[in-house]
């Protein structure tokens, strides 16, 4: 009886070790009893990638007419906008780019356009302003290559009412000629008004 007990004890110890090892392997194995019991550690979720956002469309700015001669042989250009004490002015030039003389007596027709290229409800006055002296209409004929100038001015005064800010000027140099678009910011405050001088060989001082 004593001899049988001597080999039974090591056998029981070995079986216990095997059983413990099997349980440990089951706990480490994905899909094993540990997972079924909810004891397995789930993988860390990947950080959510924010959906790509499309940039907002910028408002469309009226595109200038290609600088070529108009059907009447006239080309309109503009210099930079000058500012002073809340007033603004820009020098607009018309050039005879044709091959015959062209009369440009009087005032150009000027419209203020919004960002979509639509005319805005601006009042146009043919008179002097803080920035520009109107010489008044006088007979003026341009030979090929010659130019004349005018001044378009406005005030950035803000009082009552909504802001009137244009994005371009459309200038018709003489009746019957198509308008030519000159992109620029017309920050007329709440005035809704521009002053346009007559064409002249040079600006009045």
mmCIF file of C-alpha atoms in Angstrom, residues 91 128-136 149-151 197-205:
data_model
loop_
_atom_site.group_PDB
_atom_site.id
_atom_site.type_symbol
_atom_site.label_atom_id
_atom_site.label_comp_id
_atom_site.label_asym_id
_atom_site.label_seq_id
_atom_site.Cartn_x
_atom_site.Cartn_y
_atom_site.Cartn_z
ATOM 1 C CA UNK A 91 -8.679 107.011 -63.426
ATOM 2 C CA UNK A 128 -17.052 117.105 -59.591
ATOM 3 C CA UNK A 129 -16.298 115.256 -56.364
ATOM 4 C CA UNK A 130 -13.842 115.494 -53.485
ATOM 5 C CA UNK A 131 -11.283 113.559 -55.562
ATOM 6 C CA UNK A 132 -12.042 114.533 -59.180
ATOM 7 C CA UNK A 133 -12.838 117.802 -60.963
ATOM 8 C CA UNK A 134 -15.306 117.454 -63.811
ATOM 9 C CA UNK A 135 -14.191 119.666 -66.726
ATOM 10 C CA UNK A 136 -17.578 119.289 -68.394
ATOM 11 C CA UNK A 149 -9.193 109.999 -69.354
ATOM 12 C CA UNK A 150 -12.030 110.358 -66.909
ATOM 13 C CA UNK A 151 -12.305 110.031 -63.155
ATOM 14 C CA UNK A 197 -16.298 113.198 -65.010
ATOM 15 C CA UNK A 198 -16.325 113.924 -68.740
ATOM 16 C CA UNK A 199 -13.659 112.565 -71.060
ATOM 17 C CA UNK A 200 -10.657 114.893 -71.347
ATOM 18 C CA UNK A 201 -7.086 114.685 -72.590
ATOM 19 C CA UNK A 202 -5.924 114.971 -68.974
ATOM 20 C CA UNK A 203 -7.472 115.195 -65.520
ATOM 21 C CA UNK A 204 -8.381 118.700 -64.382
ATOM 22 C CA UNK A 205 -6.309 120.022 -61.486
#
